[in-house]
PDB file of C-alpha atoms in Angstrom:
ATOM      1  CA  UNK U  23      82.698  91.270  33.335  1.00 36.00           C
ATOM      2  CA  UNK U  24      81.581  88.834  36.022  1.00 37.00           C
ATOM      3  CA  UNK U  25      85.001  87.169  35.897  1.00 37.00           C
ATOM      4  CA  UNK U  26      86.687  90.526  36.142  1.00 41.00           C
ATOM      5  CA  UNK U  27      84.690  91.411  39.248  1.00 42.00           C
ATOM      6  CA  UNK U  28      85.297  88.074  40.999  1.00 36.00           C
ATOM      7  CA  UNK U  29      88.751  88.693  42.381  1.00 42.00           C
ATOM      8  CA  UNK U  30      87.672  92.109  43.575  1.00 38.00           C
ATOM      9  CA  UNK U  31      84.862  90.566  45.628  1.00 38.00           C
ATOM     10  CA  UNK U  32      87.302  88.093  47.164  1.00 37.00           C
ATOM     11  CA  UNK U  33      89.727  90.801  48.192  1.00 39.00           C
ATOM     12  CA  UNK U  34      86.856  92.818  49.567  1.00 45.00           C
ATOM     13  CA  UNK U  35      85.912  89.952  51.891  1.00 46.00           C
ATOM     14  CA  UNK U  36      89.423  89.346  53.209  1.00 51.00           C
ATOM     15  CA  UNK U  37      90.130  90.281  56.798  1.00 52.00           C
ATOM     16  CA  UNK U  38      93.289  91.547  58.365  1.00 50.00           C
ATOM     17  CA  UNK U  39      95.051  88.428  59.623  1.00 50.00           C
ATOM     18  CA  UNK U  40      98.139  90.251  60.923  1.00 53.00           C
ATOM     19  CA  UNK U  41      99.133  88.741  64.242  1.00 58.00           C
ATOM     20  CA  UNK U  42      99.729  91.359  66.890  1.00 69.00           C
ATOM     21  CA  UNK U  43     102.793  90.516  68.910  1.00 76.00           C
ATOM     22  CA  UNK U  44     102.680  91.173  72.649  1.00 85.00           C
ATOM     23  CA  UNK U  45     106.027  92.889  73.386  1.00 86.00           C
ATOM     24  CA  UNK U  46     105.728  92.215  77.116  1.00 93.00           C
ATOM     25  CA  UNK U  47     105.066  88.452  76.918  1.00 93.00           C
ATOM     26  CA  UNK U  48     108.729  87.344  76.641  1.00 92.00           C
ATOM     27  CA  UNK U  49     109.645  89.537  79.600  1.00 95.00           C
ATOM     28  CA  UNK U  50     106.854  87.982  81.644  1.00 94.00           C
ATOM     29  CA  UNK U  51     108.205  84.487  80.986  1.00 94.00           C
ATOM     30  CA  UNK U  52     111.895  85.219  81.479  1.00 94.00           C
ATOM     31  CA  UNK U  53     111.321  87.489  84.489  1.00 93.00           C
ATOM     32  CA  UNK U  54     109.512  84.710  86.332  1.00 92.00           C
ATOM     33  CA  UNK U  55     112.117  82.153  85.273  1.00 92.00           C
ATOM     34  CA  UNK U  56     114.939  84.243  86.769  1.00 93.00           C
ATOM     35  CA  UNK U  57     113.429  83.630  90.213  1.00 90.00           C
ATOM     36  CA  UNK U  58     112.160  80.083  89.742  1.00 89.00           C
ATOM     37  CA  UNK U  59     114.895  78.314  87.784  1.00 90.00           C
ATOM     38  CA  UNK U  60     116.400  75.326  89.591  1.00 89.00           C
ATOM     39  CA  UNK U  61     120.052  76.226  89.028  1.00 93.00           C
ATOM     40  CA  UNK U  62     122.146  79.366  88.872  1.00 93.00           C
ATOM     41  CA  UNK U  63     123.245  78.590  85.322  1.00 95.00           C
ATOM     42  CA  UNK U  64     119.586  78.436  84.240  1.00 95.00           C
ATOM     43  CA  UNK U  65     118.837  81.721  86.029  1.00 95.00           C
ATOM     44  CA  UNK U  66     121.741  83.382  84.240  1.00 95.00           C
ATOM     45  CA  UNK U  67     120.572  82.039  80.869  1.00 96.00           C
ATOM     46  CA  UNK U  68     117.037  83.324  81.452  1.00 95.00           C
ATOM     47  CA  UNK U  69     118.446  86.621  82.642  1.00 96.00           C
ATOM     48  CA  UNK U  70     120.455  87.042  79.445  1.00 97.00           C
ATOM     49  CA  UNK U  71     117.284  86.579  77.389  1.00 96.00           C
ATOM     50  CA  UNK U  72     115.358  88.929  79.682  1.00 97.00           C
ATOM     51  CA  UNK U  73     117.960  91.670  79.383  1.00 97.00           C
ATOM     52  CA  UNK U  74     118.221  91.349  75.608  1.00 96.00           C
ATOM     53  CA  UNK U  75     114.444  91.597  75.220  1.00 95.00           C
ATOM     54  CA  UNK U  76     114.217  94.605  77.531  1.00 97.00           C
ATOM     55  CA  UNK U  77     117.176  96.366  75.931  1.00 96.00           C
ATOM     56  CA  UNK U  78     115.570  96.075  72.502  1.00 95.00           C
ATOM     57  CA  UNK U  79     112.172  97.182  73.773  1.00 96.00           C
ATOM     58  CA  UNK U  80     113.372 100.249  75.685  1.00 96.00           C
ATOM     59  CA  UNK U  81     115.113 101.665  72.614  1.00 93.00           C
ATOM     60  CA  UNK U  82     111.634 102.289  71.169  1.00 93.00           C
ATOM     61  CA  UNK U  83     110.142 105.649  72.241  1.00 92.00           C
ATOM     62  CA  UNK U  84     106.641 104.172  72.686  1.00 93.00           C
ATOM     63  CA  UNK U  85     107.956 101.922  75.459  1.00 95.00           C
ATOM     64  CA  UNK U  86     107.894 104.953  77.761  1.00 95.00           C
ATOM     65  CA  UNK U  87     104.117 104.476  77.935  1.00 93.00           C
ATOM     66  CA  UNK U  88     104.034 100.682  78.225  1.00 94.00           C
ATOM     67  CA  UNK U  89     102.720  98.962  81.325  1.00 94.00           C
ATOM     68  CA  UNK U  90     105.045  96.321  82.763  1.00 95.00           C
ATOM     69  CA  UNK U  91     102.856  95.425  85.738  1.00 93.00           C
ATOM     70  CA  UNK U  92     102.674  91.722  84.877  1.00 93.00           C
ATOM     71  CA  UNK U  93     106.448  91.295  84.640  1.00 94.00           C
ATOM     72  CA  UNK U  94     107.719  89.746  87.857  1.00 87.00           C
ATOM     73  CA  UNK U  95     111.071  90.850  89.191  1.00 90.00           C
ATOM     74  CA  UNK U  96     110.890  94.175  87.316  1.00 95.00           C
ATOM     75  CA  UNK U  97     110.204  97.498  89.016  1.00 96.00           C
ATOM     76  CA  UNK U  98     109.157 100.392  86.756  1.00 97.00           C
ATOM     77  CA  UNK U  99     108.787 103.880  88.239  1.00 97.00           C
ATOM     78  CA  UNK U 100     107.720 106.988  86.310  1.00 97.00           C
ATOM     79  CA  UNK U 101     108.111 110.529  87.638  1.00 97.00           C
ATOM     80  CA  UNK U 102     104.968 112.628  87.912  1.00 96.00           C
ATOM     81  CA  UNK U 103     106.333 115.123  85.356  1.00 94.00           C
ATOM     82  CA  UNK U 104     106.847 112.299  82.811  1.00 94.00           C
ATOM     83  CA  UNK U 105     110.502 113.197  82.318  1.00 95.00           C
ATOM     84  CA  UNK U 106     112.014 110.135  83.920  1.00 96.00           C
ATOM     85  CA  UNK U 107     111.370 106.410  83.962  1.00 98.00           C
ATOM     86  CA  UNK U 108     113.497 103.970  85.942  1.00 98.00           C
ATOM     87  CA  UNK U 109     113.628 100.203  85.473  1.00 98.00           C
ATOM     88  CA  UNK U 110     115.360  97.959  88.002  1.00 97.00           C
ATOM     89  CA  UNK U 111     115.537  94.230  88.647  1.00 97.00           C
ATOM     90  CA  UNK U 112     117.731  91.639  90.317  1.00 95.00           C
ATOM     91  CA  UNK U 113     119.444  88.324  89.620  1.00 95.00           C
ATOM     92  CA  UNK U 114     119.677  86.258  92.833  1.00 92.00           C
ATOM     93  CA  UNK U 115     121.606  83.060  93.253  1.00 89.00           C
ATOM     94  CA  UNK U 116     119.479  80.024  94.070  1.00 84.00           C
ATOM     95  CA  UNK U 117     120.902  79.873  97.587  1.00 82.00           C
ATOM     96  CA  UNK U 118     120.207  83.556  98.236  1.00 80.00           C
ATOM     97  CA  UNK U 119     123.872  84.132  99.044  1.00 87.00           C
ATOM     98  CA  UNK U 120     124.231  86.998  96.566  1.00 90.00           C
ATOM     99  CA  UNK U 121     122.182  89.419  94.477  1.00 94.00           C
ATOM    100  CA  UNK U 122     123.151  91.328  91.344  1.00 96.00           C
ATOM    101  CA  UNK U 123     121.164  94.373  90.269  1.00 97.00           C
ATOM    102  CA  UNK U 124     120.479  95.806  86.833  1.00 98.00           C
ATOM    103  CA  UNK U 125     118.588  98.766  85.462  1.00 98.00           C
ATOM    104  CA  UNK U 126     117.828 101.311  82.786  1.00 98.00           C
ATOM    105  CA  UNK U 127     116.832 104.957  82.907  1.00 98.00           C
ATOM    106  CA  UNK U 128     114.766 106.628  80.208  1.00 97.00           C
ATOM    107  CA  UNK U 129     114.882 110.430  80.041  1.00 96.00           C
ATOM    108  CA  UNK U 130     112.299 112.308  77.980  1.00 92.00           C
ATOM    109  CA  UNK U 131     113.175 115.906  77.058  1.00 87.00           C
ATOM    110  CA  UNK U 132     110.846 118.790  76.238  1.00 80.00           C
ATOM    111  CA  UNK U 133     110.949 117.901  72.530  1.00 84.00           C
ATOM    112  CA  UNK U 134     109.723 114.367  73.349  1.00 85.00           C
ATOM    113  CA  UNK U 135     113.066 112.874  72.393  1.00 90.00           C
ATOM    114  CA  UNK U 136     114.135 109.981  74.575  1.00 94.00           C
ATOM    115  CA  UNK U 137     117.567 108.936  75.786  1.00 95.00           C
ATOM    116  CA  UNK U 138     118.279 105.588  77.446  1.00 96.00           C
ATOM    117  CA  UNK U 139     120.997 104.896  80.007  1.00 97.00           C
ATOM    118  CA  UNK U 140     121.986 101.411  81.129  1.00 98.00           C
ATOM    119  CA  UNK U 141     122.763 101.153  84.846  1.00 98.00           C
ATOM    120  CA  UNK U 142     125.859  99.094  85.675  1.00 98.00           C
ATOM    121  CA  UNK U 143     126.257  98.050  89.279  1.00 98.00           C
ATOM    122  CA  UNK U 144     129.419  98.394  91.340  1.00 97.00           C
ATOM    123  CA  UNK U 145     129.558  96.567  94.684  1.00 96.00           C
ATOM    124  CA  UNK U 146     130.361  98.891  97.588  1.00 95.00           C
ATOM    125  CA  UNK U 147     131.204  97.087 100.826  1.00 91.00           C
ATOM    126  CA  UNK U 148     131.811 100.130 103.043  1.00 95.00           C
ATOM    127  CA  UNK U 149     128.555 101.929 103.818  1.00 96.00           C
ATOM    128  CA  UNK U 150     130.235 105.079 105.098  1.00 95.00           C
ATOM    129  CA  UNK U 151     132.278 105.488 101.938  1.00 97.00           C
ATOM    130  CA  UNK U 152     129.330 104.690  99.678  1.00 97.00           C
ATOM    131  CA  UNK U 153     127.176 107.277 101.445  1.00 97.00           C
ATOM    132  CA  UNK U 154     129.344 110.184 100.226  1.00 97.00           C
ATOM    133  CA  UNK U 155     130.047 109.120  96.640  1.00 97.00           C
ATOM    134  CA  UNK U 156     128.701 110.850  93.549  1.00 97.00           C
ATOM    135  CA  UNK U 157     127.998 108.109  91.022  1.00 98.00           C
ATOM    136  CA  UNK U 158     126.979 107.720  87.384  1.00 97.00           C
ATOM    137  CA  UNK U 159     125.095 105.174  85.305  1.00 97.00           C
ATOM    138  CA  UNK U 160     128.331 103.126  84.990  1.00 97.00           C
ATOM    139  CA  UNK U 161     129.156 103.201  88.739  1.00 98.00           C
ATOM    140  CA  UNK U 162     125.631 102.640  90.045  1.00 98.00           C
ATOM    141  CA  UNK U 163     124.812 101.676  93.631  1.00 98.00           C
ATOM    142  CA  UNK U 164     122.491  98.830  92.670  1.00 97.00           C
ATOM    143  CA  UNK U 165     119.009  98.491  94.142  1.00 97.00           C
ATOM    144  CA  UNK U 166     115.509  97.373  93.324  1.00 96.00           C
ATOM    145  CA  UNK U 167     113.620 100.672  93.509  1.00 97.00           C
ATOM    146  CA  UNK U 168     110.084 100.828  94.839  1.00 96.00           C
ATOM    147  CA  UNK U 169     109.402 104.566  95.290  1.00 96.00           C
ATOM    148  CA  UNK U 170     110.183 107.675  93.238  1.00 97.00           C
ATOM    149  CA  UNK U 171     109.610 111.166  94.660  1.00 97.00           C
ATOM    150  CA  UNK U 172     109.826 114.405  92.688  1.00 97.00           C
ATOM    151  CA  UNK U 173     110.687 117.704  94.360  1.00 95.00           C
ATOM    152  CA  UNK U 174     111.566 121.126  92.935  1.00 93.00           C
ATOM    153  CA  UNK U 175     113.667 123.935  94.372  1.00 93.00           C
ATOM    154  CA  UNK U 176     114.783 127.070  92.521  1.00 92.00           C
ATOM    155  CA  UNK U 177     113.169 125.618  89.391  1.00 89.00           C
ATOM    156  CA  UNK U 178     115.487 122.590  89.528  1.00 91.00           C
ATOM    157  CA  UNK U 179     114.127 119.044  89.590  1.00 93.00           C
ATOM    158  CA  UNK U 180     115.198 116.580  92.227  1.00 95.00           C
ATOM    159  CA  UNK U 181     114.235 112.909  92.087  1.00 98.00           C
ATOM    160  CA  UNK U 182     114.509 110.794  95.225  1.00 98.00           C
ATOM    161  CA  UNK U 183     114.636 107.005  95.015  1.00 98.00           C
ATOM    162  CA  UNK U 184     113.879 104.478  97.735  1.00 97.00           C
ATOM    163  CA  UNK U 185     115.312 101.035  97.082  1.00 97.00           C
ATOM    164  CA  UNK U 186     115.928  97.552  98.434  1.00 96.00           C
ATOM    165  CA  UNK U 187     119.252  95.769  98.131  1.00 95.00           C
ATOM    166  CA  UNK U 188     119.550  92.133  99.093  1.00 91.00           C
ATOM    167  CA  UNK U 189     123.144  91.755 100.218  1.00 91.00           C
ATOM    168  CA  UNK U 190     123.336  88.116 101.346  1.00 89.00           C
ATOM    169  CA  UNK U 191     121.590  85.690 103.696  1.00 90.00           C
ATOM    170  CA  UNK U 192     122.897  87.621 106.696  1.00 93.00           C
ATOM    171  CA  UNK U 193     121.976  91.257 106.030  1.00 94.00           C
ATOM    172  CA  UNK U 194     119.804  93.451 103.834  1.00 95.00           C
ATOM    173  CA  UNK U 195     120.094  97.090 102.847  1.00 96.00           C
ATOM    174  CA  UNK U 196     117.616  99.817 102.040  1.00 97.00           C
ATOM    175  CA  UNK U 197     118.767 103.031 100.429  1.00 98.00           C
ATOM    176  CA  UNK U 198     117.627 106.594  99.807  1.00 98.00           C
ATOM    177  CA  UNK U 199     119.345 108.024  96.751  1.00 98.00           C
ATOM    178  CA  UNK U 200     119.020 111.096  94.586  1.00 97.00           C
ATOM    179  CA  UNK U 201     119.132 111.096  90.780  1.00 97.00           C
ATOM    180  CA  UNK U 202     119.566 114.277  88.774  1.00 94.00           C
ATOM    181  CA  UNK U 203     119.374 114.879  85.037  1.00 92.00           C
ATOM    182  CA  UNK U 204     122.135 116.919  83.428  1.00 87.00           C
ATOM    183  CA  UNK U 205     122.958 117.600  79.786  1.00 82.00           C
ATOM    184  CA  UNK U 206     123.543 114.213  78.163  1.00 87.00           C
ATOM    185  CA  UNK U 207     124.093 112.450  81.481  1.00 93.00           C
ATOM    186  CA  UNK U 208     122.488 111.333  84.713  1.00 96.00           C
ATOM    187  CA  UNK U 209     124.053 111.403  88.169  1.00 97.00           C
ATOM    188  CA  UNK U 210     123.351 109.637  91.443  1.00 98.00           C
ATOM    189  CA  UNK U 211     124.290 110.906  94.859  1.00 97.00           C
ATOM    190  CA  UNK U 212     123.628 114.621  94.953  1.00 96.00           C
ATOM    191  CA  UNK U 213     124.636 115.648  98.516  1.00 97.00           C
ATOM    192  CA  UNK U 214     121.207 116.642  99.803  1.00 97.00           C
ATOM    193  CA  UNK U 215     120.871 114.657 103.057  1.00 98.00           C
ATOM    194  CA  UNK U 216     121.752 116.612 106.211  1.00 97.00           C
ATOM    195  CA  UNK U 217     122.292 114.897 109.552  1.00 93.00           C
ATOM    196  CA  UNK U 218     124.183 116.118 112.635  1.00 89.00           C
ATOM    197  CA  UNK U 219     125.888 118.841 110.631  1.00 89.00           C
ATOM    198  CA  UNK U 220     127.117 116.403 107.986  1.00 94.00           C
ATOM    199  CA  UNK U 221     125.960 116.077 104.394  1.00 97.00           C
ATOM    200  CA  UNK U 222     125.589 112.721 102.662  1.00 97.00           C
ATOM    201  CA  UNK U 223     124.933 111.680  99.088  1.00 98.00           C
ATOM    202  CA  UNK U 224     122.763 108.712 100.015  1.00 98.00           C
ATOM    203  CA  UNK U 225     121.354 107.083 103.125  1.00 98.00           C
ATOM    204  CA  UNK U 226     122.103 103.386 103.599  1.00 98.00           C
ATOM    205  CA  UNK U 227     120.286 101.247 106.167  1.00 97.00           C
ATOM    206  CA  UNK U 228     121.723  97.783 106.738  1.00 97.00           C
ATOM    207  CA  UNK U 229     120.085  95.254 109.044  1.00 96.00           C
ATOM    208  CA  UNK U 230     119.463  91.576 109.748  1.00 95.00           C
ATOM    209  CA  UNK U 231     118.143  89.751 106.681  1.00 93.00           C
ATOM    210  CA  UNK U 232     115.198  88.292 108.616  1.00 92.00           C
ATOM    211  CA  UNK U 233     114.034  91.656 109.966  1.00 93.00           C
ATOM    212  CA  UNK U 234     111.261  93.745 108.439  1.00 93.00           C
ATOM    213  CA  UNK U 235     112.335  97.383 108.169  1.00 94.00           C
ATOM    214  CA  UNK U 236     110.094 100.160 106.899  1.00 94.00           C
ATOM    215  CA  UNK U 237     111.368 102.961 104.681  1.00 96.00           C
ATOM    216  CA  UNK U 238     108.786 104.925 102.740  1.00 95.00           C
ATOM    217  CA  UNK U 239     107.254 108.311 102.050  1.00 95.00           C
ATOM    218  CA  UNK U 240     104.453 109.378 104.392  1.00 94.00           C
ATOM    219  CA  UNK U 241     102.148 111.717 102.504  1.00 92.00           C
ATOM    220  CA  UNK U 242     100.338 112.881 105.650  1.00 90.00           C
ATOM    221  CA  UNK U 243     103.596 114.011 107.244  1.00 91.00           C
ATOM    222  CA  UNK U 244     105.237 114.958 103.915  1.00 93.00           C
ATOM    223  CA  UNK U 245     108.325 113.116 105.082  1.00 96.00           C
ATOM    224  CA  UNK U 246     110.360 110.040 104.325  1.00 97.00           C
ATOM    225  CA  UNK U 247     109.894 107.834 107.379  1.00 96.00           C
ATOM    226  CA  UNK U 248     112.294 105.062 108.391  1.00 96.00           C
ATOM    227  CA  UNK U 249     112.566 102.594 111.219  1.00 95.00           C
ATOM    228  CA  UNK U 250     115.386 103.532 113.564  1.00 95.00           C
ATOM    229  CA  UNK U 251     117.898 100.690 113.714  1.00 96.00           C
ATOM    230  CA  UNK U 252     119.698  99.461 116.809  1.00 94.00           C
ATOM    231  CA  UNK U 253     122.029  96.565 117.537  1.00 94.00           C
ATOM    232  CA  UNK U 254     120.975  93.701 119.783  1.00 91.00           C
ATOM    233  CA  UNK U 255     124.550  93.560 121.062  1.00 91.00           C
ATOM    234  CA  UNK U 256     125.650  96.607 123.141  1.00 88.00           C
ATOM    235  CA  UNK U 257     129.366  95.752 123.068  1.00 91.00           C
ATOM    236  CA  UNK U 258     131.564  98.304 121.221  1.00 87.00           C
ATOM    237  CA  UNK U 259     133.149  95.553 119.126  1.00 84.00           C
ATOM    238  CA  UNK U 260     129.689  94.675 117.747  1.00 87.00           C
ATOM    239  CA  UNK U 261     129.299  98.081 116.108  1.00 88.00           C
ATOM    240  CA  UNK U 262     128.620  97.789 112.369  1.00 85.00           C
ATOM    241  CA  UNK U 263     127.944  94.065 112.628  1.00 91.00           C
ATOM    242  CA  UNK U 264     124.762  94.680 110.664  1.00 92.00           C
ATOM    243  CA  UNK U 265     123.388  91.156 110.955  1.00 92.00           C
ATOM    244  CA  UNK U 266     122.672  92.156 114.587  1.00 95.00           C
ATOM    245  CA  UNK U 267     120.730  95.313 113.667  1.00 95.00           C
ATOM    246  CA  UNK U 268     116.969  95.720 113.493  1.00 95.00           C
ATOM    247  CA  UNK U 269     114.112  98.154 114.240  1.00 95.00           C
ATOM    248  CA  UNK U 270     113.745  99.348 117.843  1.00 93.00           C
ATOM    249  CA  UNK U 271     110.134 100.623 117.534  1.00 92.00           C
ATOM    250  CA  UNK U 272     111.155 104.265 117.096  1.00 94.00           C
ATOM    251  CA  UNK U 273     111.169 106.214 113.845  1.00 96.00           C
ATOM    252  CA  UNK U 274     113.250 108.870 112.129  1.00 96.00           C
ATOM    253  CA  UNK U 275     112.125 111.168 109.358  1.00 97.00           C
ATOM    254  CA  UNK U 276     113.613 113.127 106.460  1.00 98.00           C
ATOM    255  CA  UNK U 277     112.018 116.520 105.791  1.00 97.00           C
ATOM    256  CA  UNK U 278     112.524 118.448 102.534  1.00 97.00           C
ATOM    257  CA  UNK U 279     113.384 122.122 102.982  1.00 96.00           C
ATOM    258  CA  UNK U 280     115.059 124.530 100.538  1.00 95.00           C
ATOM    259  CA  UNK U 281     116.511 121.789  98.380  1.00 95.00           C
ATOM    260  CA  UNK U 282     117.849 119.602 101.205  1.00 97.00           C
ATOM    261  CA  UNK U 283     116.528 116.705 103.273  1.00 98.00           C
ATOM    262  CA  UNK U 284     116.990 117.176 107.023  1.00 98.00           C
ATOM    263  CA  UNK U 285     116.971 114.294 109.505  1.00 97.00           C
ATOM    264  CA  UNK U 286     114.220 114.508 112.135  1.00 96.00           C
ATOM    265  CA  UNK U 287     115.179 112.019 114.894  1.00 94.00           C
ATOM    266  CA  UNK U 288     112.531 110.324 117.019  1.00 92.00           C
ATOM    267  CA  UNK U 289     109.687 111.326 114.737  1.00 90.00           C
ATOM    268  CA  UNK U 290     106.180 110.815 116.110  1.00 84.00           C
ATOM    269  CA  UNK U 291     104.379 109.105 113.238  1.00 75.00           C
ATOM    270  CA  UNK U 292     100.602 109.224 113.635  1.00 66.00           C
ATOM    271  CA  UNK U 293      99.750 107.431 110.417  1.00 53.00           C
ATOM    272  CA  UNK U 294     102.747 105.286 109.636  1.00 53.00           C
ATOM    273  CA  UNK U 295     102.425 103.822 106.154  1.00 51.00           C
ATOM    274  CA  UNK U 296     104.121 100.470 105.713  1.00 51.00           C
ATOM    275  CA  UNK U 297     105.950 100.096 102.442  1.00 49.00           C
ATOM    276  CA  UNK U 298     105.118  97.198 100.205  1.00 47.00           C
ATOM    277  CA  UNK U 299     108.665  96.872  98.968  1.00 49.00           C
ATOM    278  CA  UNK U 300     110.159  93.521  97.974  1.00 50.00           C
ATOM    279  CA  UNK U 301     111.703  93.020 101.389  1.00 53.00           C
ATOM    280  CA  UNK U 302     110.954  90.019 103.550  1.00 43.00           C
ATOM    281  CA  UNK U 303     108.425  88.831 100.949  1.00 48.00           C
ATOM    282  CA  UNK U 304     111.127  88.416  98.319  1.00 53.00           C
ATOM    283  CA  UNK U 305     113.368  86.483 100.653  1.00 49.00           C
ATOM    284  CA  UNK U 306     110.412  84.340 101.709  1.00 46.00           C
ATOM    285  CA  UNK U 307     109.571  83.555  98.074  1.00 50.00           C
ATOM    286  CA  UNK U 308     113.188  82.694  97.293  1.00 50.00           C
ATOM    287  CA  UNK U 309     113.440  80.363 100.292  1.00 43.00           C
ATOM    288  CA  UNK U 310     110.244  78.573  99.273  1.00 41.00           C
ATOM    289  CA  UNK U 311     111.551  78.118  95.731  1.00 44.00           C
ATOM    290  CA  UNK U 312     114.833  76.776  97.100  1.00 41.00           C
ATOM    291  CA  UNK U 313     113.062  74.252  99.316  1.00 41.00           C
ATOM    292  CA  UNK U 314     110.781  73.072  96.520  1.00 38.00           C
ATOM    293  CA  UNK U 315     113.701  71.968  94.315  1.00 39.00           C
TER     294      UNK U 315
END
């Protein structure tokens, strides 16, 4: 009887030795390596691993609740109604001459069933043309998003995105875009921005890469506030030479009214909130990494 009880006592004393795997740890390593690797081929290799890990992770419904705060080079924004989550990141060349952008969108329906869309970037060189295009997940205007606003009108949801797009070492872009959720698809570029009698699908600000330009939502004013950009060269032939553009110490605003965003020129901003977007800081970090190699 004692012998018979012996194995039972052993099993009773055993502890659970199952190792819990941290699903975010690989992303933390590869995300940092994308920025710090000493060659473009190494950055691309790390990026491939990063994307594969993230793709696998985001297919799991529980990932909608995960925190990714410790993953460098990854922006994760969740709408206040918990219907939408947007992931965006970038792959820069070591020299900072070019930036590629990547992303995913998770949509959670009323039945708590999740659908994942991969965002595939298309490069648009003409700002005027890009500002009137309606785009999809496969024709995405790439950006690293840092702000997500949720508005409703006539019981329809509208999600506004503010993003940063490193173009090259000469100029940088910031963008205001609109994403809408339809049946089994997502769309970018709903024409909701009204300025001077014209309607645009997205607002694109392009300026000198060394300039610091603010674009963010001001809760006190209930407006999107942006630096007004002007060229340092008054000659007509210098128009749209965006490496010459920068803030001129005045501000414009975008006010939401009846489903549209209306431009408010020369807005008097009493409590201007600076955005903490990856703007000059990112370029500064990349330059330091370049010099250290």
